Every structure is written in structure tokens, then in C-alpha cells.
Amino acid sequence: MGKTTAEKIFDAHTVDRPFGDITVIRLDAVFCHEITTPIAINDLVKRGKDRVFDPDKIKVVIDHVTPAKDSKTAMQGKILRDWARRNHIKDFFDIGRNGVCHALFPEKGFARPGYTIIMGDSHTCTHGAFGAFAAGVGTTDLEVGILKGVCAFHYPKSIKININGRLKKGVYAKDVILSIIGKMGVNGATNKVIEFTGNVVDDMAMEERMTLCNMAVEAGATCGICYPDMTTVSYLWEFIKGDYLSTEAALEDYQQFRADPDALYDNIIGLDVSSLEPQMTYGFKPDQVKPVSEMAGLPVDQVYIGSCTNGRLEDLRIAARVLKGNRISDSVRAIVSPATPKIYNEALQEGIIGIFMDAGFCVTNPTCGACLGMSNGVLADGEVCASTTNRNFNGRMGKGGMVHLMSPATAAASAITGFITNSALFEKIGG
Amino acid sequence: MKNFSGNVLFLDRSDINTDEIIPAKYLTENSKEALKPYLLEDLVLKGFDPRKDISGKHVVVTRGNFGCGSSREHAPWAFEVNDINMVIGEGFARIFKQNMFNCGMMAVELSPDTIDHIFKTCGGKATTIETDFGSQCMIIRADGFEEKIVFSISGFDKALVEKGGWVEYADLNY
């Protein structure tokens, strides 16, 4: 019997099978940010175990509230900073070099095919785009990961989603994943890994694959996975060129993590996306999804473009194509947060930041802040936000606020008009 | 081992997420105790008032996919500091469930029919649950009603509860 990608990765990392299908795996990387790590650090100190299993495998960033907004968030940063220093963790990204973890760490080459990765953040599933097993965990799992370099999971069961066809103009990876979550439900993949395959995924850039995998957890999935291919190798080449003689050699090595054709799945879902329209959410759950056309005309107070879902360069390019030559409506305020300093800088060089500013956007530093209502764009009671983020829970971006999830194109078009708008109205032909 | 018996708090809705259990704005706290006043603050549920209905409760009974969303372990901690160490439901989001057992707490799954039966017979009444961890059963009592319910948790989850959590277990074994 063949194996899925997650099974192959688990089999290569198994340390122990203590009970039934519980599998303790060795970790290739432990990612940390300032919201879920400090309590783990404090606990390790309290236990007299203030050490790390391998400082080179721990990657640390301050990203949720940065710059610090008050004494408490400043202390979270300080606990993380001091800990990284005394444990000789060299990959620590402080303000000026920091960005949204799930955009920054891939950009640094920290996610690789076949890797096992945990982080105290549910959107860690993003890194599965590289053919890795990457899972969000709580602070206790994180603490053990930091100390021992292991984590326990049920042996993975997988669902395969074959995405085929040809996306229409103005329809993006975000629309695809929203439509998938709408069909599966918020509980449709609980305790499962989702393998995203098919010609649409094959044609996607790494950024789009990350958008897809990022929201796997919104269907309950442990991880979203895309098979490593030449797109993966090209993205990682600057980091792996010392390890392989050629890109072909790297690809051949990474192919070992592709699922076998006779692998066993809990479910295989086929999806033709050729007729898919732009999608968005309408309620307080990510599976409450409708075509944008059915929501068109709904007024919005704030537009937010950014986050680990859609704050990457290609997302900003798409939004800028819609915005170019337009100004946002007087009835909205609009915020863009490039997800990393590199993205910010490249957007600046390409003139994209200029387009956002000419349109009337506020350009903020890279941070997760607004997405979870912590800083940099919190909603007031009764306000509505058109957002490129991944969660529309009640109160998510601020108590009493309503969040509608959508693609950067739809968000940008909605900023121009002040109400939910299909981007087809503004997208430049061949732009 | 923690206490898994006491008065029941009914939360009659599926998909209650961790933002509703503890909003993100409180994640800047560096102690578990500081989360105590904010448990379920953003949960909008007919007839539920977090300021009045949490005090004195030790067990939560809810529906499906409880604890979905963010990985924040602040969600189990917010229950723990309010002396609630057990949540019973049809099912749980993976990370929330693991976090509960990692803290030596319990997330117990019962069939949708059993959960529905509990809501129908006990919902809205003063209800208590007495848990016998060793024999994996509980007695539910409300207004003259009494029923024994058998539950099942995995060997790993049982070991975590007995050891007091995953840090203790992993430290001993790895």
C-alpha cells in the first residue's frame, strides 16, 4: 500500500509510538512568536529547564503586536528577546526585520519539503505549501518542542482535493479556498491533513499555494499540503543551492515526499474551478461563503489588505492593479500591511506602495495586528470590514465588528466604491 | 489529578471558537490567572451571561467542533483558572482538545445522540456531573433525573491526565 505525503514524513520522523496511533515525531523546526511563547518560556524557567533542544532549529519573530502598543506587549517582546539571546538563537527577527511569521519564515527558507514544523499558531498549516508537515499547536506542545524537539500527533489521515480547470480572470487562490471551506464546513477536515493537488495547484506560485494551505485549518485540518515540484525548488534555490548540484537534483530528492498513486485517503474530492466566481464570507464562520455577486452593494467601513493569508507581494500586485488610477471612497478607510520588510521593499521598488498611497490607503509596517483585533486597525462596535485575512469570527477584529473575508482584488475594488464590489469592474485587461 | 466533577454550564451551540472563549486582546497577559474575568466574554448565546453563569460551574456541556479557530492555549487556561477542568461535547477542534489534555484537563467526546439527550433532559436545570476517572464513567443528575454515562478517552490522553500534562510526560520519556 502506498503512502500519503504526511505518512511519508511521519515515517521518516517517528521517535515513539507510545499508545495506539499516537506518534511522537522529531521536529525539524520550531517557530515562535511573542503571543504564545512567553508563557512557555516562563514555565521552562520556573521548572529550571531554561534551555532549547537546538538553537539553530528554533526561529523566532515578534509579529502580532509590533511596535509594542503598551507595557504588556512590550514585556512579551522583551521575554522573547531575552530568551532568544541567552539561548543563542540566531534567527530572531525583531522590529525592522520582522514580519508576519507565515510570510517571513518561508521567505527565509525555513520551510522545506519533508520537514516537520510546529508553532503556537493555528495558521502554521501554511508551510505545508512546501510539502512539509506543519501544524499549529498550543503553548504546552510548543514548550515540549522547544525543550525536547518532539511533538505527539495521531498518525495522519489525509483528504485529497484535486483542483482542476482554469481559473477565470479575477478569481484567485483565496476564492478557491473559500469555496472549498464553504463546501467542507468548518469541521470538514478536523484531525485530517488536506493534500491539494491538480493542475490548478501545479500552476500556482508558492505564494498562492501558501494562501490555499493557510486556510486549511478553517476547515479543521491539521495541515494543508502541496506536493514539492520545480516551483518549490525555484523558490528555495537560494537557500539549498549548496546542498544540491542542480535544481533537477533537488527536485529528484524532494519527489520522495510526493504521495504514492495508491496511497489511502479518507476522501478524495474532485473540483473543477473553471466556472468559479469570486467568493466571500457573509457570517461569523469561515464556511459561510457566497459569491461576491450575491453580496455586492453591502457598505463597508474599513478595508484591510494584509495577513499571513494575503499580505504577500503577488497579493499587493493584484490589489494595485485594481486600485491604479482610482481613489478609495470617502466613506471607507483602507489599510495595507505588507507582510514582511522584503515584500514592503519590493512593493516600494515596483511602485505598488505609491499606488496604494495615491488611492488613499494607510500603509502600515508588517504585523498581524488588525487580523485578530490586537492593533493597527481594530473595528468599532457595529463596523464592517472587507478583509483579506482568514477569520471572520464574532469580535475577531474588534468587539461587535463584522469581518467579510475575500481576495485582495475584491477588497481593493470594495475600497474604491465603499461597498462590496466585484473587481472585474476595475481589473485592467492583461494587467 | 484535577477535579472533573461539579455543576454543569450548558453552552448549546456548535463551533464555539477560541476567540469567543477568550478574545485576542487578552492574549497580552503573561499569567493564566489574569484571564479569569474574561472567559467566554465574546460568546453571544441566548440566555447566557458570562458575568453571572460561570461562577460555581466545573463542567461544560456543549455541542460539536468546540474550540475551533486559534491555537491559543489561553482557552483551556481561562477555563482552568475558573475551576472548569472538563468540557463534554460531540467533538472538538484538534488543537483545543490536545491543549486540554496537555494541561491535564479533559475534553470528553460523547455521541451526538447522547449530547442531545443530555440537553433535552437537563438543559436549563441545575445539573451536576460526578466523574469517576478510573472507571471512565460519569453520573449526571438534574431535578430528580439521574443517569450513568460511560465515556472513553485514549490511553495517551489518560496518561496525560494522570501525569498532570504533556510537559511532565515528555520530560519523563524523551
XYZ file of C-alpha atoms in Angstrom:
605
model
C 0.000 0.000 0.000
C 1.325 3.436 -0.942
C 1.638 6.365 1.414
C 0.362 9.921 1.555
C 2.836 12.800 1.862
C 2.083 13.190 5.582
C 2.564 9.440 6.180
C 5.952 9.531 4.423
C 7.049 12.485 6.531
C 5.843 10.845 9.763
C 7.571 7.557 8.940
C 10.839 9.438 8.431
C 10.496 11.250 11.778
C 8.986 8.723 14.204
C 10.588 8.689 17.635
C 7.978 6.689 19.547
C 4.524 5.125 19.226
C 3.533 5.140 22.919
C -0.211 4.471 22.564
C -2.188 3.210 19.572
C -1.726 5.574 16.632
C -0.146 8.321 18.746
C 3.144 9.119 17.050
C 5.868 11.185 18.647
C 7.825 12.822 15.832
C 11.191 14.553 15.707
C 10.907 18.225 14.721
C 12.988 19.931 12.037
C 11.860 23.393 13.088
C 10.028 25.077 15.961
C 8.681 28.533 15.113
C 7.907 31.032 17.888
C 6.136 34.382 18.241
C 5.555 36.720 21.150
C 1.929 35.831 21.916
C 2.109 32.099 22.642
C 5.803 31.614 23.526
C 6.413 33.806 26.627
C 4.234 31.652 28.920
C 6.168 28.576 27.707
C 9.440 30.380 28.427
C 8.265 31.437 31.898
C 7.227 27.857 32.631
C 10.582 26.454 31.478
C 12.370 28.966 33.706
C 10.113 28.021 36.634
C 10.916 24.342 36.086
C 14.646 25.057 35.997
C 14.766 23.919 32.354
C 15.599 27.157 30.589
C 17.265 25.545 27.572
C 16.421 24.677 23.956
C 16.846 21.394 22.073
C 18.722 23.043 19.192
C 19.106 26.833 18.830
C 19.531 26.517 15.043
C 16.143 24.844 14.647
C 14.227 27.480 16.591
C 13.063 30.509 14.602
C 11.641 33.473 16.455
C 9.737 36.597 15.464
C 7.800 39.395 17.122
C 4.864 39.908 14.766
C 1.456 40.077 16.433
C 1.791 43.462 18.094
C 4.731 45.385 16.700
C 5.823 48.014 17.531
C 4.656 47.221 21.064
C 1.448 49.141 21.840
C 1.610 49.105 25.630
C 3.608 47.832 28.599
C 2.188 44.314 28.406
C 3.043 43.786 24.739
C 6.447 45.371 25.329
C 7.027 42.786 28.056
C 6.027 39.927 25.734
C 8.636 41.164 23.252
C 11.227 41.509 25.994
C 10.654 37.977 27.335
C 11.094 36.596 23.803
C 14.115 38.781 23.017
C 15.952 37.996 26.251
C 15.244 34.267 25.890
C 16.491 34.166 22.287
C 19.694 35.922 23.332
C 20.526 33.763 26.321
C 19.793 30.576 24.360
C 21.899 31.660 21.360
C 19.007 31.577 18.888
C 20.424 33.478 15.931
C 17.276 33.553 13.800
C 15.424 36.112 15.890
C 13.561 38.793 13.961
C 12.971 41.966 15.909
C 11.347 45.160 14.720
C 12.774 46.432 11.433
C 13.444 42.871 10.289
C 10.200 41.317 11.455
C 7.140 40.307 9.509
C 4.080 38.096 9.720
C 5.536 34.703 10.720
C 3.922 32.629 7.963
C 5.184 35.029 5.310
C 8.593 35.751 6.859
C 9.767 32.215 7.655
C 9.121 30.808 4.141
C 10.908 33.821 2.693
C 13.954 32.923 4.820
C 13.950 29.345 3.515
C 12.944 27.843 6.887
C 10.156 25.645 5.460
C 11.396 22.777 3.263
C 9.876 19.688 1.664
C 9.707 16.794 4.109
C 10.136 19.000 7.178
C 8.177 18.671 10.401
C 7.305 22.076 11.866
C 5.245 23.246 14.834
C 4.339 26.705 16.094
C 1.975 28.076 18.694
C -0.189 29.464 15.931
C -3.041 27.736 14.130
C -2.031 29.060 10.702
C 1.238 27.123 10.805
C -0.526 24.863 8.293
C 0.598 27.480 5.710
C 4.065 25.887 5.486
C 2.589 22.680 4.112
C 2.681 24.550 0.789
C 6.325 23.413 0.641
C 5.480 19.733 1.035
C 6.130 19.881 4.774
C 4.046 18.675 7.721
C 3.437 21.902 9.602
C 0.913 22.137 12.408
C -0.351 24.711 14.851
C -0.084 23.670 18.482
C -0.754 25.120 21.923
C 1.800 26.518 24.328
C 2.424 23.198 26.115
C 3.242 21.372 22.849
C 5.402 24.344 21.927
C 7.188 24.183 25.290
C 7.991 20.491 24.846
C 9.056 21.200 21.243
C 11.460 23.877 22.429
C 12.870 21.666 25.174
C 12.898 18.235 23.527
C 12.447 18.762 19.776
C 9.481 16.376 19.635
C 5.709 16.571 19.356
C 2.916 13.977 19.547
C 0.195 13.610 16.921
C -2.270 10.982 15.832
C -0.780 9.193 12.816
C -2.082 11.375 9.976
C -5.159 10.633 7.902
C -5.484 12.615 4.699
C -8.084 14.017 2.355
C -7.030 14.708 -1.233
C -8.599 17.631 -3.070
C -7.952 17.594 -6.814
C -8.398 21.122 -8.146
C -8.624 21.190 -11.916
C -9.774 23.503 -14.684
C -8.782 27.067 -15.426
C -9.474 29.984 -13.078
C -11.372 32.845 -14.662
C -9.814 36.294 -14.671
C -10.390 37.981 -11.315
C -10.596 34.645 -9.466
C -7.693 33.740 -7.196
C -6.359 31.163 -4.715
C -8.376 32.899 -1.951
C -11.607 32.357 -3.878
C -10.694 28.688 -4.352
C -10.011 28.039 -0.679
C -13.104 29.973 0.448
C -15.257 27.876 -1.863
C -13.617 24.675 -0.543
C -14.257 25.668 3.101
C -17.817 26.613 2.153
C -18.335 23.095 0.808
C -16.461 21.170 3.547
C -17.623 23.169 6.547
C -15.514 24.371 9.488
C -15.375 20.810 10.791
C -14.981 19.010 7.457
C -11.298 18.163 7.809
C -10.865 18.010 11.597
C -7.936 15.762 12.548
C -7.063 15.318 8.852
C -4.359 16.601 6.545
C -5.541 18.062 3.228
C -3.414 17.366 0.147
C -4.120 19.986 -2.529
C -3.382 18.615 -5.994
C -4.457 19.082 -9.602
C -3.424 21.281 -12.489
C -4.620 24.490 -10.811
C -2.298 23.855 -7.845
C 0.539 22.795 -10.174
C 0.214 26.161 -11.930
C 0.146 28.172 -8.708
C 3.124 30.184 -7.447
C 4.340 29.387 -3.903
C 2.510 32.493 -2.661
C -0.810 31.168 -3.950
C -0.143 27.703 -2.537
C 0.502 29.335 0.836
C -2.868 31.135 0.615
C -4.508 27.769 -0.063
C -2.742 25.905 2.767
C -3.100 28.843 5.179
C -6.850 28.386 5.432
C -6.832 24.566 5.676
C -7.266 24.975 9.441
C -10.516 26.881 8.838
C -11.929 23.523 7.687
C -10.404 21.993 10.827
C -7.388 20.464 9.052
C -4.123 19.792 10.866
C -2.114 20.814 7.820
C -2.590 21.653 4.143
C -0.011 20.121 1.835
C 1.058 20.784 -1.753
C 3.493 18.421 -3.453
C 7.012 19.770 -3.932
C 7.806 20.469 -7.600
C 10.086 22.746 -9.652
C 8.129 25.792 -8.402
C 9.075 24.765 -4.842
C 12.709 24.157 -5.820
C 12.995 27.518 -7.623
C 11.545 29.371 -4.621
C 14.018 27.684 -2.259
C 17.016 27.568 -4.599
C 18.983 30.416 -2.999
C 18.855 28.503 0.312
C 19.517 24.988 -0.964
C 21.980 25.530 -3.793
C 24.838 24.460 -1.529
C 23.094 21.132 -0.890
C 22.387 20.077 -4.488
C 24.358 20.053 -7.729
C 21.378 21.241 -9.739
C 17.712 22.169 -9.418
C 16.910 18.827 -11.060
C 18.828 17.000 -8.331
C 16.920 18.917 -5.665
C 13.647 18.101 -7.372
C 14.531 14.421 -7.543
C 15.269 14.393 -3.822
C 12.068 16.253 -2.953
C 9.950 13.923 -5.101
C 10.268 11.347 -2.318
C 7.673 13.372 -0.405
C 5.022 13.196 -3.132
C 2.188 10.867 -2.200
C 2.146 7.466 -3.911
C -0.585 6.947 -6.529
C -2.002 4.066 -4.452
C -1.949 5.962 -1.143
C -5.039 5.559 1.005
C -7.221 8.612 1.657
C -10.223 9.164 3.904
C -11.762 11.015 0.997
C -10.825 12.206 -2.481
C -12.634 15.283 -3.715
C -12.592 16.481 -7.316
C -13.184 20.151 -8.022
C -13.441 21.912 -11.373
C -12.931 25.619 -10.744
C -13.388 26.835 -14.335
C -16.737 28.424 -13.559
C -15.847 29.646 -10.046
C -16.799 33.267 -9.322
C -15.092 35.500 -6.717
C -16.130 34.318 -3.235
C -16.501 35.942 0.171
C -17.844 35.139 3.627
C -21.066 36.631 4.970
C -21.344 35.452 8.601
C -19.238 34.711 11.655
C -17.894 31.368 10.407
C -15.382 30.838 7.581
C -17.681 28.284 5.929
C -20.449 30.843 5.444
C -19.396 31.603 1.887
C -21.254 33.190 -1.037
C -20.305 34.531 -4.458
C -19.338 38.218 -4.235
C -22.134 38.963 -6.739
C -24.731 37.992 -4.118
C -23.246 40.377 -1.555
C -22.485 43.272 -3.914
C -23.586 46.679 -2.678
C -23.158 45.961 1.062
C -21.470 49.033 2.611
C -18.118 48.600 4.381
C -16.372 50.878 6.880
C -12.828 49.531 6.624
C -10.810 47.629 4.035
C -7.819 45.615 5.193
C -5.244 44.066 2.867
C -2.540 42.008 4.566
C -2.011 38.988 6.883
C -0.491 35.520 6.538
C -3.223 34.701 4.029
C -2.898 37.585 1.583
C -0.139 40.030 2.521
C 2.482 38.774 0.063
C 3.879 40.640 -2.950
C 1.613 38.989 -5.503
C -1.408 39.900 -3.348
C -0.318 43.531 -3.264
C 0.273 43.477 -7.042
C -3.257 42.171 -7.626
C -4.756 44.854 -5.375
C -2.613 47.553 -7.010
C -3.829 46.541 -10.481
C -7.378 47.183 -9.292
C -6.508 50.389 -7.468
C -4.278 52.047 -10.082
C -5.721 55.392 -11.132
C -8.547 55.170 -8.568
C -9.160 56.655 -5.154
C -10.890 54.953 -2.283
C -14.405 56.080 -1.415
C -14.799 58.879 1.135
C -16.982 56.503 3.132
C -14.198 53.981 3.874
C -10.785 53.862 5.454
C -8.298 51.429 3.966
C -5.182 49.822 5.415
C -2.492 47.748 3.723
C 0.150 45.862 5.688
C 2.865 44.282 3.501
C 3.592 41.041 5.343
C 7.389 41.356 5.521
C 10.068 44.060 5.093
C 11.198 42.335 1.860
C 7.667 42.465 0.456
C 7.347 46.087 1.592
C 10.624 47.000 -0.073
C 9.831 45.200 -3.328
C 6.376 46.792 -3.389
C 8.073 50.141 -2.931
C 10.516 49.475 -5.804
C 7.679 48.353 -8.083
C 5.635 51.475 -7.371
C 2.900 49.480 -5.664
C 3.153 51.343 -2.377
C 2.765 54.587 -4.361
C -0.437 53.266 -5.956
C -1.839 52.360 -2.515
C -0.937 55.780 -1.116
C -2.311 57.656 -4.143
C -5.537 55.710 -3.682
C -5.758 56.845 -0.063
C -4.601 53.722 1.774
C -2.753 53.863 5.074
C 0.399 51.758 4.672
C 1.435 50.112 7.940
C 4.513 48.126 8.896
C 4.377 44.321 8.644
C 2.277 42.938 11.520
C -0.578 40.549 12.307
C -2.227 43.251 14.469
C -5.530 44.034 12.743
C -6.413 40.455 11.766
C -7.094 39.455 15.364
C -8.127 42.849 16.649
C -4.950 43.494 18.636
C -3.611 46.644 16.956
C -3.240 48.594 13.680
C -6.868 48.551 12.528
C -9.286 47.423 15.250
C -13.003 47.788 14.403
C -15.574 49.641 16.484
C -18.868 48.044 17.526
C -21.165 47.753 14.515
C -18.476 48.338 11.885
C -17.929 46.171 8.809
C -14.522 45.270 7.369
C -13.746 43.903 3.909
C -10.647 41.885 4.721
C -8.102 39.613 3.057
C -7.491 37.775 6.351
C -8.614 34.268 7.321
C -11.083 34.533 10.219
C -14.469 36.212 10.437
C -15.360 35.144 13.990
C -17.633 37.392 16.001
C -15.406 40.074 17.545
C -12.288 38.873 15.721
C -11.150 42.327 14.523
C -12.780 44.166 17.425
C -15.796 43.600 19.672
C -19.062 43.985 17.773
C -17.335 44.204 14.389
C -18.223 42.172 11.295
C -15.453 40.785 9.069
C -16.010 39.646 5.488
C -13.171 37.525 4.093
C -12.285 37.933 0.419
C -9.439 38.165 -2.089
C -7.161 41.219 -2.346
C -8.836 42.065 -5.686
C -12.333 42.119 -4.173
C -11.085 44.059 -1.131
C -9.398 46.666 -3.358
C -12.480 47.056 -5.560
C -14.640 47.426 -2.439
C -12.302 50.152 -1.160
C -12.870 52.174 -4.331
C -16.655 52.045 -4.168
C -17.186 51.834 -0.406
C -19.306 48.702 -0.734
C -18.764 45.064 -1.680
C -17.738 45.099 -5.332
C -16.593 42.536 -7.887
C -13.097 43.503 -9.005
C -13.938 42.767 -12.655
C -15.163 46.352 -12.800
C -11.629 47.654 -12.261
C -9.160 44.936 -13.264
C -7.121 46.076 -16.229
C -7.112 43.762 -19.219
C -3.823 41.877 -19.298
C -2.613 43.936 -16.301
C -5.099 14.868 39.116
C -7.576 17.687 38.617
C -11.246 17.710 39.662
C -13.688 16.679 36.923
C -16.946 16.853 38.875
C -19.395 19.585 39.788
C -22.089 21.910 38.497
C -22.678 21.995 34.752
C -22.546 25.005 32.440
C -24.557 24.336 29.261
C -23.375 26.026 26.060
C -25.917 24.977 23.452
C -24.191 25.740 20.149
C -21.717 24.083 17.780
C -18.462 25.650 16.540
C -17.774 27.800 19.613
C -14.337 29.172 18.740
C -11.374 30.143 20.890
C -11.874 33.848 20.107
C -15.260 33.516 21.817
C -13.710 31.589 24.711
C -11.009 34.203 25.251
C -10.727 37.242 22.934
C -7.311 38.006 21.423
C -6.997 41.324 23.226
C -6.347 39.399 26.449
C -3.503 37.365 24.942
C -1.073 40.024 26.113
C -1.375 38.661 29.649
C 1.651 36.732 30.868
C -0.158 34.841 33.612
C -3.036 32.371 33.428
C -4.772 33.857 36.483
C -5.190 37.204 34.721
C -7.534 35.550 32.186
C -10.131 34.666 34.835
C -12.612 37.555 34.380
C -12.699 37.278 30.584
C -13.766 33.646 29.998
C -16.439 33.411 27.255
C -16.714 37.209 27.199
C -17.464 37.361 23.460
C -19.813 34.370 23.350
C -23.240 35.586 22.263
C -25.708 32.865 23.236
C -29.367 33.290 24.137
C -29.839 33.207 27.886
C -26.087 33.144 28.625
C -24.407 35.881 30.629
C -20.716 35.198 31.303
C -20.730 37.554 34.291
C -23.436 35.516 36.086
C -23.421 31.995 34.655
C -19.789 30.821 35.009
C -19.289 31.176 38.746
C -19.667 27.881 40.616
C -19.567 25.726 37.451
C -16.975 22.982 36.985
C -18.024 21.097 33.851
C -19.100 22.418 30.432
C -21.545 20.516 28.209
C -21.651 21.724 24.610
C -22.274 20.565 21.032
C -19.847 19.952 18.125
C -16.434 21.276 16.997
C -15.848 23.103 20.277
C -12.660 25.196 20.456
C -12.174 25.713 16.731
C -10.025 28.546 15.397
C -6.915 29.882 17.064
C -4.396 27.560 18.750
C -4.321 29.701 21.889
C -3.902 27.549 24.990
C -5.291 30.583 26.789
C -8.685 28.961 26.076
C -8.127 25.909 28.340
C -6.269 28.131 30.820
C -9.239 30.512 31.042
C -11.409 27.505 31.951
C -8.787 26.126 34.350
C -8.483 29.349 36.375
C -12.286 29.350 36.642
C -12.140 25.805 38.116
C -13.599 24.215 34.977
C -11.412 21.250 34.014
C -13.736 19.240 31.807
C -15.624 20.006 28.601
C -18.056 17.423 27.218
C -19.204 17.650 23.604
C -19.852 15.844 20.327
C -16.379 16.736 19.132
C -13.509 19.182 19.431
C -11.090 21.046 17.213
C -7.789 19.133 17.213
C -5.586 21.771 18.821
C -8.081 22.643 21.565
C -8.558 19.006 22.513
C -4.810 18.376 22.620
C -4.294 21.536 24.674
C -6.877 20.348 27.233
C -5.160 17.006 27.792
C -1.701 18.622 27.617
C -2.804 20.648 30.658
C -4.104 17.552 32.438
C -7.689 18.636 31.704
C -10.339 16.616 29.850
C -12.192 17.086 26.562
C -14.662 14.194 26.519
C -16.496 13.169 23.365
C -19.966 11.642 23.530
C -22.211 10.719 20.606
C -24.449 13.481 19.187
C -27.466 11.471 20.386
C -26.168 11.315 23.955
C -25.326 15.021 23.964
C -28.767 15.818 22.587
C -30.331 13.618 25.252
C -28.415 15.471 27.987
C -29.533 18.859 26.624
C -33.149 17.719 26.351
C -33.372 16.192 29.822
C -31.105 18.551 31.793
C -30.703 21.773 29.786
C -31.933 24.795 31.701
C -31.959 22.858 35.019
C -29.406 22.898 37.828
C -27.291 19.900 36.826
C -24.279 18.174 38.313
C -21.844 15.655 36.901
C -19.860 13.277 39.079
C -16.927 11.805 37.194
C -15.164 8.561 38.044
C -11.933 8.862 36.062
C -10.721 5.356 36.894
C -13.766 3.566 35.508
C -14.364 6.222 32.807
C -17.970 6.901 33.676
C -19.993 9.813 34.964
C -23.279 10.241 36.747
C -25.381 13.146 35.584
C -28.067 14.461 37.953
C -30.745 17.120 37.474
C -34.032 17.665 39.284
C -34.811 14.010 40.072
C -33.141 12.776 36.896
C -30.077 10.532 37.251
C -28.174 8.660 34.588
C -24.830 6.906 34.331
C -22.883 7.640 31.160
C -19.792 5.718 30.127
C -17.123 7.646 28.238
C -13.890 6.699 26.589
C -10.597 8.531 26.301
C -7.455 7.235 24.609
C -4.603 5.649 26.519
C -2.402 8.633 25.700
C -4.983 11.149 26.943
C -5.445 9.088 30.110
C -1.688 9.081 30.722
C -1.538 12.861 30.263
C -4.310 13.412 32.816
C -2.647 11.034 35.284
C 0.806 12.573 34.854
C -0.578 16.131 35.082
C 0.188 17.091 31.485
C 2.456 16.689 28.460
C 5.485 18.533 29.857
C 5.679 16.067 32.735
C 5.082 13.089 30.447
C 7.609 14.155 27.785
C 10.211 15.055 30.369
C 9.948 11.576 31.793
C 10.026 9.749 28.448
C 12.061 11.740 25.901
